[in-house]
mmCIF file of C-alpha atoms in Angstrom:
data_model
loop_
_atom_site.group_PDB
_atom_site.id
_atom_site.type_symbol
_atom_site.label_atom_id
_atom_site.label_comp_id
_atom_site.label_asym_id
_atom_site.label_seq_id
_atom_site.Cartn_x
_atom_site.Cartn_y
_atom_site.Cartn_z
ATOM 1 C CA MET A 23 -33.264 -17.492 -29.403
ATOM 2 C CA LYS A 24 -31.408 -15.826 -32.231
ATOM 3 C CA ASP A 25 -30.818 -12.776 -30.051
ATOM 4 C CA GLU A 26 -29.296 -14.956 -27.353
ATOM 5 C CA ILE A 27 -26.995 -16.677 -29.839
ATOM 6 C CA SER A 28 -26.014 -13.307 -31.270
ATOM 7 C CA ILE A 29 -25.185 -11.892 -27.824
ATOM 8 C CA LEU A 30 -23.163 -14.976 -26.871
ATOM 9 C CA ALA A 31 -21.239 -14.838 -30.149
ATOM 10 C CA LYS A 32 -20.570 -11.147 -29.597
ATOM 11 C CA THR A 33 -19.336 -11.880 -26.074
ATOM 12 C CA LYS A 34 -16.947 -14.586 -27.241
ATOM 13 C CA LYS A 35 -15.630 -12.378 -30.023
ATOM 14 C CA GLN A 36 -14.991 -9.478 -27.658
ATOM 15 C CA LYS A 37 -13.255 -11.710 -25.128
ATOM 16 C CA ARG A 38 -11.107 -13.261 -27.858
ATOM 17 C CA GLN A 39 -10.094 -9.840 -29.166
ATOM 18 C CA LYS A 40 -9.369 -8.555 -25.684
ATOM 19 C CA LEU A 41 -7.228 -11.596 -24.863
ATOM 20 C CA LEU A 42 -5.255 -11.210 -28.085
ATOM 21 C CA ILE A 43 -4.587 -7.516 -27.460
ATOM 22 C CA GLU A 44 -3.709 -8.088 -23.811
ATOM 23 C CA GLY A 45 -1.497 -11.044 -24.711
ATOM 24 C CA ALA A 46 0.326 -8.953 -27.319
ATOM 25 C CA GLY A 47 0.804 -6.198 -24.736
ATOM 26 C CA ILE A 48 2.253 -8.624 -22.177
ATOM 27 C CA ILE A 49 4.632 -10.097 -24.751
ATOM 28 C CA GLY A 50 5.732 -6.596 -25.787
ATOM 29 C CA PHE A 51 6.199 -5.596 -22.149
ATOM 30 C CA SER A 52 8.273 -8.722 -21.499
ATOM 31 C CA LEU A 53 10.514 -8.251 -24.511
ATOM 32 C CA PHE A 54 11.048 -4.556 -23.803
ATOM 33 C CA PHE A 55 11.894 -4.849 -20.119
ATOM 34 C CA ALA A 56 13.473 -8.316 -19.993
ATOM 35 C CA ILE A 57 15.655 -8.147 -23.123
ATOM 36 C CA LEU A 58 15.991 -4.588 -24.408
ATOM 37 C CA MET A 59 16.445 -2.647 -21.159
ATOM 38 C CA PRO A 60 19.377 -4.769 -19.844
ATOM 39 C CA LEU A 61 21.170 -4.057 -23.123
ATOM 40 C CA ILE A 62 20.617 -0.300 -22.869
ATOM 41 C CA LEU A 63 20.851 0.598 -19.182
ATOM 42 C CA PRO A 64 23.928 0.426 -16.945
ATOM 43 C CA ILE A 65 23.619 -1.864 -13.944
ATOM 44 C CA PHE A 66 22.823 0.990 -11.517
ATOM 45 C CA ARG A 67 19.889 2.217 -13.639
ATOM 46 C CA LEU A 68 18.764 -1.355 -14.170
ATOM 47 C CA GLN A 69 18.683 -1.842 -10.405
ATOM 48 C CA LEU A 70 16.498 1.245 -10.087
ATOM 49 C CA LEU A 71 14.134 -0.068 -12.737
ATOM 50 C CA GLY A 72 14.027 -3.442 -10.984
ATOM 51 C CA ARG A 73 13.004 -1.711 -7.757
ATOM 52 C CA PHE A 74 10.264 0.182 -9.563
ATOM 53 C CA LEU A 75 8.936 -3.060 -11.058
ATOM 54 C CA ALA A 76 8.996 -4.703 -7.617
ATOM 55 C CA LEU A 77 6.986 -1.802 -6.214
ATOM 56 C CA SER A 78 4.520 -2.278 -9.074
ATOM 57 C CA ILE A 79 3.653 -5.675 -7.582
ATOM 58 C CA ALA A 80 2.631 -3.971 -4.334
ATOM 59 C CA ALA A 81 0.633 -1.436 -6.377
ATOM 60 C CA LEU A 82 -1.302 -4.276 -8.027
ATOM 61 C CA GLY A 83 -2.325 -5.481 -4.572
ATOM 62 C CA ILE A 84 -3.455 -1.964 -3.649
ATOM 63 C CA ASP A 85 -5.476 -1.724 -6.858
ATOM 64 C CA LEU A 86 -7.088 -5.081 -6.142
ATOM 65 C CA ILE A 87 -8.429 -4.008 -2.751
ATOM 66 C CA TRP A 88 -8.985 -0.299 -3.420
ATOM 67 C CA GLY A 89 -9.816 -0.076 -7.110
ATOM 68 C CA TYR A 90 -12.038 -3.158 -7.234
ATOM 69 C CA THR A 91 -13.185 -3.695 -3.646
ATOM 70 C CA GLY A 92 -13.239 -0.129 -2.337
ATOM 71 C CA LEU A 93 -10.973 -0.808 0.661
ATOM 72 C CA LEU A 94 -8.401 1.944 1.048
ATOM 73 C CA SER A 95 -5.489 0.488 2.993
ATOM 74 C CA LEU A 96 -2.895 2.868 4.415
ATOM 75 C CA GLY A 97 -0.887 0.115 6.090
ATOM 76 C CA HIS A 98 0.502 -2.046 3.316
ATOM 77 C CA GLY A 99 4.010 -1.204 4.460
ATOM 78 C CA ILE A 100 3.511 -3.887 7.144
ATOM 79 C CA PHE A 101 3.261 -6.701 4.629
ATOM 80 C CA PHE A 102 5.931 -5.177 2.395
ATOM 81 C CA ALA A 103 8.385 -5.124 5.299
ATOM 82 C CA LEU A 104 7.517 -8.641 6.462
ATOM 83 C CA GLY A 105 8.400 -10.038 3.039
ATOM 84 C CA GLY A 106 11.610 -8.020 2.923
ATOM 85 C CA TYR A 107 12.741 -9.093 6.380
ATOM 86 C CA ALA A 108 11.973 -12.762 5.658
ATOM 87 C CA LEU A 109 14.280 -12.904 2.639
ATOM 88 C CA ALA A 110 16.930 -10.727 4.316
ATOM 89 C CA MET A 111 17.055 -13.098 7.301
ATOM 90 C CA TYR A 112 17.687 -16.041 4.992
ATOM 91 C CA ILE A 113 20.512 -14.191 3.215
ATOM 92 C CA LYS A 114 22.109 -13.111 6.514
ATOM 93 C CA LEU A 115 22.297 -16.768 7.578
ATOM 94 C CA GLN A 116 24.385 -17.833 4.574
ATOM 95 C CA LEU A 117 27.467 -18.162 6.782
ATOM 96 C CA PRO A 118 29.949 -20.904 7.714
ATOM 97 C CA PRO A 119 28.593 -23.383 10.300
ATOM 98 C CA GLY A 120 28.590 -22.043 13.825
ATOM 99 C CA GLU A 121 28.655 -18.350 12.878
ATOM 100 C CA ILE A 122 25.840 -15.872 13.380
ATOM 101 C CA PRO A 123 25.197 -12.486 11.724
ATOM 102 C CA GLU A 124 27.745 -9.924 12.881
ATOM 103 C CA PHE A 125 25.282 -7.391 14.266
ATOM 104 C CA PHE A 126 24.262 -9.786 17.066
ATOM 105 C CA THR A 127 27.664 -9.371 18.708
ATOM 106 C CA LEU A 128 27.092 -5.624 18.983
ATOM 107 C CA TYR A 129 24.256 -6.297 21.418
ATOM 108 C CA GLY A 130 25.920 -9.126 23.345
ATOM 109 C CA VAL A 131 23.898 -11.907 21.692
ATOM 110 C CA ASN A 132 26.008 -15.052 21.297
ATOM 111 C CA ASP A 133 23.360 -17.606 20.290
ATOM 112 C CA LEU A 134 21.095 -17.338 17.290
ATOM 113 C CA PRO A 135 17.527 -16.476 18.417
ATOM 114 C CA GLY A 136 14.960 -19.196 17.804
ATOM 115 C CA LEU A 137 12.976 -16.928 15.463
ATOM 116 C CA TRP A 138 15.878 -16.983 13.000
ATOM 117 C CA LYS A 139 16.511 -20.732 12.873
ATOM 118 C CA PRO A 140 13.703 -21.673 10.420
ATOM 119 C CA PHE A 141 15.220 -19.212 7.930
ATOM 120 C CA TYR A 142 18.120 -21.538 7.292
ATOM 121 C CA SER A 143 15.652 -23.270 4.979
ATOM 122 C CA PHE A 144 15.036 -21.688 1.588
ATOM 123 C CA PRO A 145 11.606 -23.375 1.119
ATOM 124 C CA PHE A 146 10.498 -22.007 4.489
ATOM 125 C CA THR A 147 11.772 -18.569 3.484
ATOM 126 C CA LEU A 148 9.658 -18.641 0.322
ATOM 127 C CA PHE A 149 6.714 -19.688 2.473
ATOM 128 C CA ALA A 150 7.413 -16.831 4.871
ATOM 129 C CA VAL A 151 7.747 -14.247 2.095
ATOM 130 C CA ILE A 152 4.343 -15.081 0.620
ATOM 131 C CA VAL A 153 2.216 -16.700 3.306
ATOM 132 C CA ILE A 154 3.152 -14.841 6.498
ATOM 133 C CA PRO A 155 2.211 -11.382 5.117
ATOM 134 C CA GLY A 156 -0.973 -12.937 3.747
ATOM 135 C CA ILE A 157 -1.832 -14.482 7.127
ATOM 136 C CA VAL A 158 -1.148 -11.231 8.991
ATOM 137 C CA ALA A 159 -3.312 -9.349 6.490
ATOM 138 C CA GLY A 160 -6.034 -11.974 6.799
ATOM 139 C CA LEU A 161 -6.074 -11.810 10.604
ATOM 140 C CA LEU A 162 -6.139 -8.020 10.602
ATOM 141 C CA GLY A 163 -8.843 -8.028 7.945
ATOM 142 C CA TYR A 164 -10.977 -10.539 9.836
ATOM 143 C CA LEU A 165 -10.857 -8.519 13.058
ATOM 144 C CA VAL A 166 -11.928 -5.429 11.135
ATOM 145 C CA PHE A 167 -14.437 -6.810 8.637
ATOM 146 C CA ARG A 168 -16.300 -9.057 11.084
ATOM 147 C CA ASN A 169 -17.355 -5.854 12.837
ATOM 148 C CA ARG A 170 -18.429 -4.328 9.504
ATOM 149 C CA ILE A 171 -15.856 -1.553 9.743
ATOM 150 C CA LYS A 172 -15.241 0.107 6.394
ATOM 151 C CA GLY A 173 -14.523 3.396 4.701
ATOM 152 C CA VAL A 174 -12.329 5.930 6.440
ATOM 153 C CA TYR A 175 -12.416 3.935 9.692
ATOM 154 C CA PHE A 176 -10.791 0.978 7.940
ATOM 155 C CA SER A 177 -8.080 3.287 6.573
ATOM 156 C CA ILE A 178 -7.417 4.710 10.051
ATOM 157 C CA ILE A 179 -7.140 1.235 11.585
ATOM 158 C CA THR A 180 -4.659 0.039 8.951
ATOM 159 C CA GLN A 181 -2.542 3.141 9.497
ATOM 160 C CA ALA A 182 -2.674 2.648 13.263
ATOM 161 C CA ALA A 183 -1.543 -0.968 12.811
ATOM 162 C CA LEU A 184 1.300 0.301 10.634
ATOM 163 C CA ILE A 185 2.497 2.642 13.388
ATOM 164 C CA VAL A 186 2.377 -0.212 15.925
ATOM 165 C CA PHE A 187 4.491 -2.487 13.722
ATOM 166 C CA PHE A 188 6.892 0.369 12.919
ATOM 167 C CA ASN A 189 7.545 1.097 16.591
ATOM 168 C CA PHE A 190 7.845 -2.606 17.424
ATOM 169 C CA PHE A 191 10.439 -3.278 14.714
ATOM 170 C CA ASN A 192 12.353 -0.126 15.646
ATOM 171 C CA GLY A 193 12.786 -1.387 19.199
ATOM 172 C CA GLN A 194 14.061 -4.872 18.327
ATOM 173 C CA GLN A 195 17.815 -4.184 18.237
ATOM 174 C CA GLN A 196 18.798 -7.584 19.624
ATOM 175 C CA LEU A 197 16.511 -9.458 17.254
ATOM 176 C CA ILE A 198 16.538 -7.693 13.878
ATOM 177 C CA ASN A 199 19.051 -4.840 14.398
ATOM 178 C CA GLY A 200 16.362 -2.249 15.136
ATOM 179 C CA THR A 201 16.515 0.989 13.176
ATOM 180 C CA ASN A 202 19.669 -0.108 11.325
ATOM 181 C CA GLY A 203 17.832 -2.944 9.619
ATOM 182 C CA LEU A 204 19.365 -5.865 7.756
ATOM 183 C CA LYS A 205 21.882 -5.240 4.984
ATOM 184 C CA THR A 206 22.173 -7.837 2.227
ATOM 185 C CA GLU A 207 24.306 -6.216 -0.473
ATOM 186 C CA THR A 208 27.622 -7.802 0.556
ATOM 187 C CA ASP A 209 26.171 -11.136 1.715
ATOM 188 C CA LYS A 210 25.893 -14.232 -0.431
ATOM 189 C CA ILE A 211 22.973 -16.211 -1.775
ATOM 190 C CA PHE A 212 23.616 -19.628 -3.309
ATOM 191 C CA GLY A 213 27.337 -18.796 -3.208
ATOM 192 C CA PHE A 214 27.097 -15.500 -5.112
ATOM 193 C CA VAL A 215 27.368 -11.970 -3.713
ATOM 194 C CA VAL A 216 23.892 -10.403 -3.682
ATOM 195 C CA GLY A 217 25.114 -7.004 -4.883
ATOM 196 C CA SER A 218 27.132 -8.350 -7.830
ATOM 197 C CA PRO A 219 25.917 -7.412 -11.341
ATOM 198 C CA PRO A 220 25.044 -10.998 -12.447
ATOM 199 C CA VAL A 221 22.929 -11.599 -9.333
ATOM 200 C CA GLN A 222 21.221 -8.222 -9.649
ATOM 201 C CA LEU A 223 20.416 -8.980 -13.287
ATOM 202 C CA ALA A 224 18.937 -12.319 -12.220
ATOM 203 C CA PHE A 225 16.758 -10.642 -9.584
ATOM 204 C CA TYR A 226 15.674 -8.073 -12.168
ATOM 205 C CA GLU A 227 14.475 -10.821 -14.521
ATOM 206 C CA ILE A 228 12.793 -12.683 -11.648
ATOM 207 C CA THR A 229 10.960 -9.487 -10.733
ATOM 208 C CA ILE A 230 9.585 -9.221 -14.268
ATOM 209 C CA LEU A 231 8.372 -12.830 -14.130
ATOM 210 C CA PHE A 232 6.624 -12.248 -10.803
ATOM 211 C CA LEU A 233 5.078 -8.999 -12.025
ATOM 212 C CA ILE A 234 3.617 -10.675 -15.125
ATOM 213 C CA ALA A 235 2.380 -13.687 -13.134
ATOM 214 C CA ILE A 236 0.718 -11.518 -10.479
ATOM 215 C CA TYR A 237 -0.823 -9.261 -13.121
ATOM 216 C CA LEU A 238 -2.347 -12.315 -14.827
ATOM 217 C CA LEU A 239 -3.589 -13.600 -11.467
ATOM 218 C CA CYS A 240 -5.207 -10.231 -10.721
ATOM 219 C CA ARG A 241 -6.772 -10.156 -14.181
ATOM 220 C CA TRP A 242 -8.185 -13.642 -13.618
ATOM 221 C CA LEU A 243 -9.521 -12.732 -10.177
ATOM 222 C CA THR A 244 -11.249 -9.582 -11.433
ATOM 223 C CA SER A 245 -12.653 -10.895 -14.717
ATOM 224 C CA GLY A 246 -15.062 -13.547 -13.484
ATOM 225 C CA ARG A 247 -17.783 -13.883 -10.882
ATOM 226 C CA PHE A 248 -15.329 -13.216 -8.066
ATOM 227 C CA GLY A 249 -14.423 -9.915 -9.695
ATOM 228 C CA ASN A 250 -18.104 -8.987 -9.995
ATOM 229 C CA LEU A 251 -18.510 -9.708 -6.279
ATOM 230 C CA LEU A 252 -15.611 -7.415 -5.465
ATOM 231 C CA ILE A 253 -17.179 -4.638 -7.530
ATOM 232 C CA ALA A 254 -20.507 -5.269 -5.820
ATOM 233 C CA ILE A 255 -18.823 -4.921 -2.421
ATOM 234 C CA ARG A 256 -17.359 -1.601 -3.497
ATOM 235 C CA ASP A 257 -20.508 -0.171 -5.064
ATOM 236 C CA ASP A 258 -23.293 -1.451 -2.794
ATOM 237 C CA GLU A 259 -22.297 -3.809 0.000
ATOM 238 C CA PHE A 260 -25.715 -3.594 1.655
ATOM 239 C CA ARG A 261 -27.468 -4.821 -1.478
ATOM 240 C CA LEU A 262 -24.945 -7.663 -1.755
ATOM 241 C CA ARG A 263 -25.788 -8.756 1.787
ATOM 242 C CA PHE A 264 -29.482 -8.521 0.944
ATOM 243 C CA SER A 265 -28.828 -10.850 -2.007
ATOM 244 C CA GLY A 266 -27.609 -13.570 0.342
ATOM 245 C CA TYR A 267 -23.834 -13.087 0.207
ATOM 246 C CA ASN A 268 -21.594 -12.543 3.215
ATOM 247 C CA PRO A 269 -18.985 -9.983 2.085
ATOM 248 C CA THR A 270 -16.790 -10.499 5.156
ATOM 249 C CA TRP A 271 -14.938 -13.556 3.914
ATOM 250 C CA PHE A 272 -14.542 -12.135 0.415
ATOM 251 C CA LYS A 273 -12.960 -9.002 1.871
ATOM 252 C CA VAL A 274 -10.718 -11.041 4.161
ATOM 253 C CA LEU A 275 -9.598 -13.170 1.209
ATOM 254 C CA VAL A 276 -8.840 -10.273 -1.123
ATOM 255 C CA PHE A 277 -7.055 -8.362 1.651
ATOM 256 C CA SER A 278 -4.963 -11.442 2.400
ATOM 257 C CA ILE A 279 -4.062 -11.861 -1.281
ATOM 258 C CA SER A 280 -3.115 -8.206 -1.479
ATOM 259 C CA GLY A 281 -0.905 -8.593 1.600
ATOM 260 C CA ALA A 282 0.851 -11.580 0.032
ATOM 261 C CA PHE A 283 1.551 -9.510 -3.091
ATOM 262 C CA ALA A 284 3.083 -6.791 -0.915
ATOM 263 C CA GLY A 285 5.272 -9.410 0.792
ATOM 264 C CA ILE A 286 6.618 -10.601 -2.564
ATOM 265 C CA ALA A 287 7.242 -6.999 -3.589
ATOM 266 C CA GLY A 288 9.098 -6.333 -0.337
ATOM 267 C CA ALA A 289 11.381 -9.334 -0.791
ATOM 268 C CA LEU A 290 12.277 -8.442 -4.388
ATOM 269 C CA TYR A 291 12.763 -4.789 -3.476
ATOM 270 C CA THR A 292 15.052 -5.672 -0.569
ATOM 271 C CA VAL A 293 17.529 -7.737 -2.581
ATOM 272 C CA GLN A 294 17.732 -5.029 -5.246
ATOM 273 C CA THR A 295 18.149 -2.235 -2.699
ATOM 274 C CA GLY A 296 20.569 -4.104 -0.465
ATOM 275 C CA ILE A 297 18.852 -3.280 2.823
ATOM 276 C CA ILE A 298 15.532 -3.522 4.662
ATOM 277 C CA THR A 299 14.760 -1.275 7.646
ATOM 278 C CA PRO A 300 11.644 -0.317 9.639
ATOM 279 C CA ASN A 301 11.400 2.708 7.343
ATOM 280 C CA ALA A 302 9.596 0.393 4.947
ATOM 281 C CA MET A 303 6.726 0.757 7.433
ATOM 282 C CA ASP A 304 6.862 4.528 7.379
ATOM 283 C CA VAL A 305 3.417 6.105 7.037
ATOM 284 C CA ALA A 306 4.485 8.223 4.064
ATOM 285 C CA PHE A 307 5.640 5.160 2.127
ATOM 286 C CA SER A 308 2.294 3.372 2.518
ATOM 287 C CA ILE A 309 0.456 6.510 1.437
ATOM 288 C CA GLU A 310 2.762 6.766 -1.567
ATOM 289 C CA MET A 311 1.637 3.276 -2.645
ATOM 290 C CA VAL A 312 -1.907 4.610 -2.848
ATOM 291 C CA ILE A 313 -0.685 7.605 -4.846
ATOM 292 C CA TRP A 314 0.878 5.326 -7.464
ATOM 293 C CA VAL A 315 -2.479 3.675 -8.070
ATOM 294 C CA ALA A 316 -4.349 6.985 -8.061
ATOM 295 C CA VAL A 317 -1.980 8.496 -10.631
ATOM 296 C CA GLY A 318 -2.170 5.494 -12.945
ATOM 297 C CA GLY A 319 -5.902 4.906 -12.507
ATOM 298 C CA ARG A 320 -7.537 2.661 -9.932
ATOM 299 C CA GLY A 321 -9.622 -0.290 -11.001
ATOM 300 C CA THR A 322 -7.503 -0.840 -14.123
ATOM 301 C CA LEU A 323 -4.479 -2.955 -12.999
ATOM 302 C CA VAL A 324 -2.463 -1.538 -15.885
ATOM 303 C CA GLY A 325 -2.763 1.875 -14.270
ATOM 304 C CA ALA A 326 -1.187 0.557 -11.056
ATOM 305 C CA ILE A 327 1.942 -0.494 -12.941
ATOM 306 C CA LEU A 328 2.043 2.635 -15.094
ATOM 307 C CA GLY A 329 1.506 4.965 -12.136
ATOM 308 C CA THR A 330 4.261 3.298 -10.107
ATOM 309 C CA LEU A 331 6.797 3.497 -12.914
ATOM 310 C CA LEU A 332 5.973 7.121 -13.774
ATOM 311 C CA VAL A 333 5.910 8.421 -10.192
ATOM 312 C CA ARG A 334 9.114 6.661 -9.176
ATOM 313 C CA LEU A 335 10.862 7.628 -12.401
ATOM 314 C CA GLY A 336 9.754 11.237 -11.991
ATOM 315 C CA ARG A 337 10.919 11.226 -8.386
ATOM 316 C CA THR A 338 14.343 9.923 -9.413
ATOM 317 C CA VAL A 339 14.814 12.419 -12.237
ATOM 318 C CA LEU A 340 13.607 15.393 -10.199
ATOM 319 C CA SER A 341 15.726 14.512 -7.177
ATOM 320 C CA GLU A 342 18.803 14.271 -9.382
ATOM 321 C CA GLN A 343 18.184 17.469 -11.346
ATOM 322 C CA PHE A 344 16.668 19.578 -8.560
ATOM 323 C CA PRO A 345 17.887 18.079 -5.281
ATOM 324 C CA GLU A 346 16.766 21.040 -3.154
ATOM 325 C CA VAL A 347 13.253 21.616 -4.505
ATOM 326 C CA TRP A 348 12.227 18.325 -6.093
ATOM 327 C CA LEU A 349 9.631 17.660 -3.373
ATOM 328 C CA PHE A 350 7.732 20.777 -4.487
ATOM 329 C CA PHE A 351 7.623 19.466 -8.065
ATOM 330 C CA GLN A 352 6.376 16.101 -6.826
ATOM 331 C CA GLY A 353 3.670 17.717 -4.694
ATOM 332 C CA ALA A 354 2.527 19.883 -7.618
ATOM 333 C CA LEU A 355 2.347 16.794 -9.833
ATOM 334 C CA PHE A 356 0.081 15.007 -7.360
ATOM 335 C CA LEU A 357 -2.194 18.034 -7.039
ATOM 336 C CA ILE A 358 -2.519 18.260 -10.816
ATOM 337 C CA VAL A 359 -3.389 14.587 -11.090
ATOM 338 C CA VAL A 360 -6.013 14.765 -8.352
ATOM 339 C CA THR A 361 -7.686 17.902 -9.716
ATOM 340 C CA VAL A 362 -7.304 17.421 -13.490
ATOM 341 C CA LEU A 363 -7.160 13.617 -13.778
ATOM 342 C CA PRO A 364 -9.344 12.247 -10.964
ATOM 343 C CA ASP A 365 -9.631 8.889 -12.755
ATOM 344 C CA GLY A 366 -5.886 8.643 -13.289
ATOM 345 C CA ILE A 367 -3.932 8.490 -16.509
ATOM 346 C CA VAL A 368 -5.492 5.265 -17.779
ATOM 347 C CA GLY A 369 -8.978 6.489 -16.837
ATOM 348 C CA TRP A 370 -8.409 9.719 -18.768
ATOM 349 C CA ILE A 371 -7.179 7.807 -21.823
ATOM 350 C CA ARG A 372 -10.190 5.524 -21.737
ATOM 351 C CA THR A 373 -12.610 8.400 -21.360
ATOM 352 C CA PHE A 374 -11.268 10.856 -23.907
ATOM 353 C CA GLY A 375 -8.566 9.386 -26.101
ATOM 354 C CA PHE A 376 -9.232 5.705 -26.475
ATOM 355 C CA ASP A 377 -12.680 5.428 -28.006
ATOM 356 C CA LYS A 378 -11.474 5.523 -31.602
ATOM 357 C CA ILE A 379 -8.730 2.996 -30.935
ATOM 358 C CA ARG A 380 -11.228 0.683 -29.231
ATOM 359 C CA ALA A 381 -13.579 1.033 -32.179
ATOM 360 C CA LEU A 382 -10.840 -0.141 -34.543
ATOM 361 C CA PHE A 383 -10.641 -3.421 -32.644
ATOM 362 C CA GLY A 384 -14.413 -3.845 -32.344
ATOM 363 C CA PHE A 385 -14.812 -2.850 -28.699
ATOM 364 C CA PRO A 386 -17.822 -0.794 -27.584
ATOM 365 C CA LYS A 387 -17.475 2.720 -26.235
ATOM 366 C CA ALA A 388 -15.919 2.689 -22.788
ATOM 367 C CA VAL A 389 -18.147 3.314 -19.806
ATOM 368 C CA ILE A 390 -16.953 6.150 -17.549
ATOM 369 C CA THR A 391 -17.685 4.280 -14.312
ATOM 370 C CA TYR A 392 -15.278 1.609 -13.119
ATOM 371 C CA PRO A 393 -17.552 -1.437 -13.604
ATOM 372 C CA ARG A 394 -18.423 -2.093 -17.233
ATOM 373 C CA LEU A 395 -21.759 -3.728 -16.398
ATOM 374 C CA GLU A 396 -23.836 -1.309 -18.443
ATOM 375 C CA GLU A 397 -22.484 -2.642 -21.724
ATOM 376 C CA ASP A 398 -21.503 -6.177 -20.753
ATOM 377 C CA PRO A 399 -23.199 -8.610 -23.201
ATOM 378 C CA GLU A 400 -23.508 -11.264 -20.483
ATOM 379 C CA ILE A 401 -25.337 -8.837 -18.209
ATOM 380 C CA GLU A 402 -27.496 -7.811 -21.144
ATOM 381 C CA LEU A 403 -28.405 -11.463 -21.738
ATOM 382 C CA GLU A 404 -29.281 -11.988 -18.076
ATOM 383 C CA ARG A 405 -31.418 -8.828 -18.135
ATOM 384 C CA GLU A 406 -33.328 -10.006 -21.201
ATOM 385 C CA GLU A 407 -33.900 -13.455 -19.672
ATOM 386 C CA PHE A 408 -35.191 -11.837 -16.476
ATOM 387 C CA GLU A 409 -37.545 -9.523 -18.395
ATOM 388 C CA HIS A 410 -38.766 -12.442 -20.497
ATOM 389 C CA LYS A 411 -39.475 -14.464 -17.360
ATOM 390 C CA ILE A 412 -41.449 -11.588 -15.812
ATOM 391 C CA THR A 413 -43.461 -11.124 -19.031
ATOM 392 C CA LYS A 414 -44.176 -14.854 -19.205
ATOM 393 C CA ASP A 415 -45.356 -14.982 -15.600
#
C-alpha cells in the first residue's frame, strides 16, 4: 500500500513539474514571438516568420500521425490547399454587390458558380477551413484503413491522391483560376487590404495563437489513454487488435484531426503569402513537411515546430546568400540529419545532452525509444498490481 501511495505521489509530482516547465516554455515562446519579434523585424521578415509558424501547424499534424501513430502521409498538401483555397475564396468575394472576381471574365464566366456562393459567409468559411479538410482526410483514411492498408502502401496511396487533386485543381480554370491560383494580397478583408502591414501583423499574431492552441491540443491528445492507443497502433497494431480494440476508427480520427490542422495552416499561410495555387499540392512540398518533422524529431511535438522553423529559415538564408547552389546545401543538410541524427534534433538532445538538465528538475533518465512506458510510474503501478494478482491467485 505504501509503495502504491509512493508511486502515485511520484507521478503527480512529475506531472506537476512537467506542466510547470512546459507552461513556462509556452509563455516564453509567446512573449518572444508575439511581442519581441514584431519590434525587431521589418514587416517583410515578420511575414516570412508568420509563414514559418503557419507551416509549423501542419508539421504538428504530421507529427501526430507519423510520430505517434506510425502513419507516414505524403499527401498532406491536399488538406493544406483546401484550407488555403477556402479562405482565399472568401476574400475574393469581398466586392461590391453584383460583382464577381475579375479572373472569371477571362474565361467568359458571367455568373458566380454555385460552389462559390456559400463563401460569402465568414462562419461558413471558418467551417470550410477546418472541417472540410478534416472530412476529406477522414473519408480517405476510412477507405484505406478499413482494408488494413498501412506502411509504405499507405504512403503511396496518399501520394497518389495528392497527384489526383493536383491535376484536378490545375484543370479548373473557370472555377478557381487553374494554375494561376487565387491572389489575395490586394483584396480586402473586413474593409482592410490583406497585404497591408497592420493586417499582416494581425494575421501573424493570430497564427501564434493557433499554433499554441493546436500544440496544447496535440499535447492533450498524446498524454492520456488516447495517446497510449496511438503509440500502441504504431508499435504493435496486431497486439492492440488482439486486446479487443479496433484501430481503424482511431486511425481515421487522428488522420482527420491532422488534416484539419493542415487546413488551418494552409489558410494562415495563404493570407500571409498573398496567393494560393495548385503548387501547394506539389509532391515535393508534402515530402518537405515530413522532412521538417524528421529534422526536429518525430514523436516530440516540439521537434515538429523546431524542425519547421530551422529548415525554412535555413532555406531562406541559403537561397539569399547562395542563390545558384543553395539546393545542394539543403540536400547535404538533410543527409547529415538522416545519417547523424536519425532521431532528429530533439531526440539527440534528449539522448545525449539533456539527462543532466532533466535530473535538475527531478525527471528520470530519458528512454531512447519514443514511448516512455518503461519508466512511467503509472505503468509501473499497473505492472505491480498485475503481478500481485497473479501471485495471489
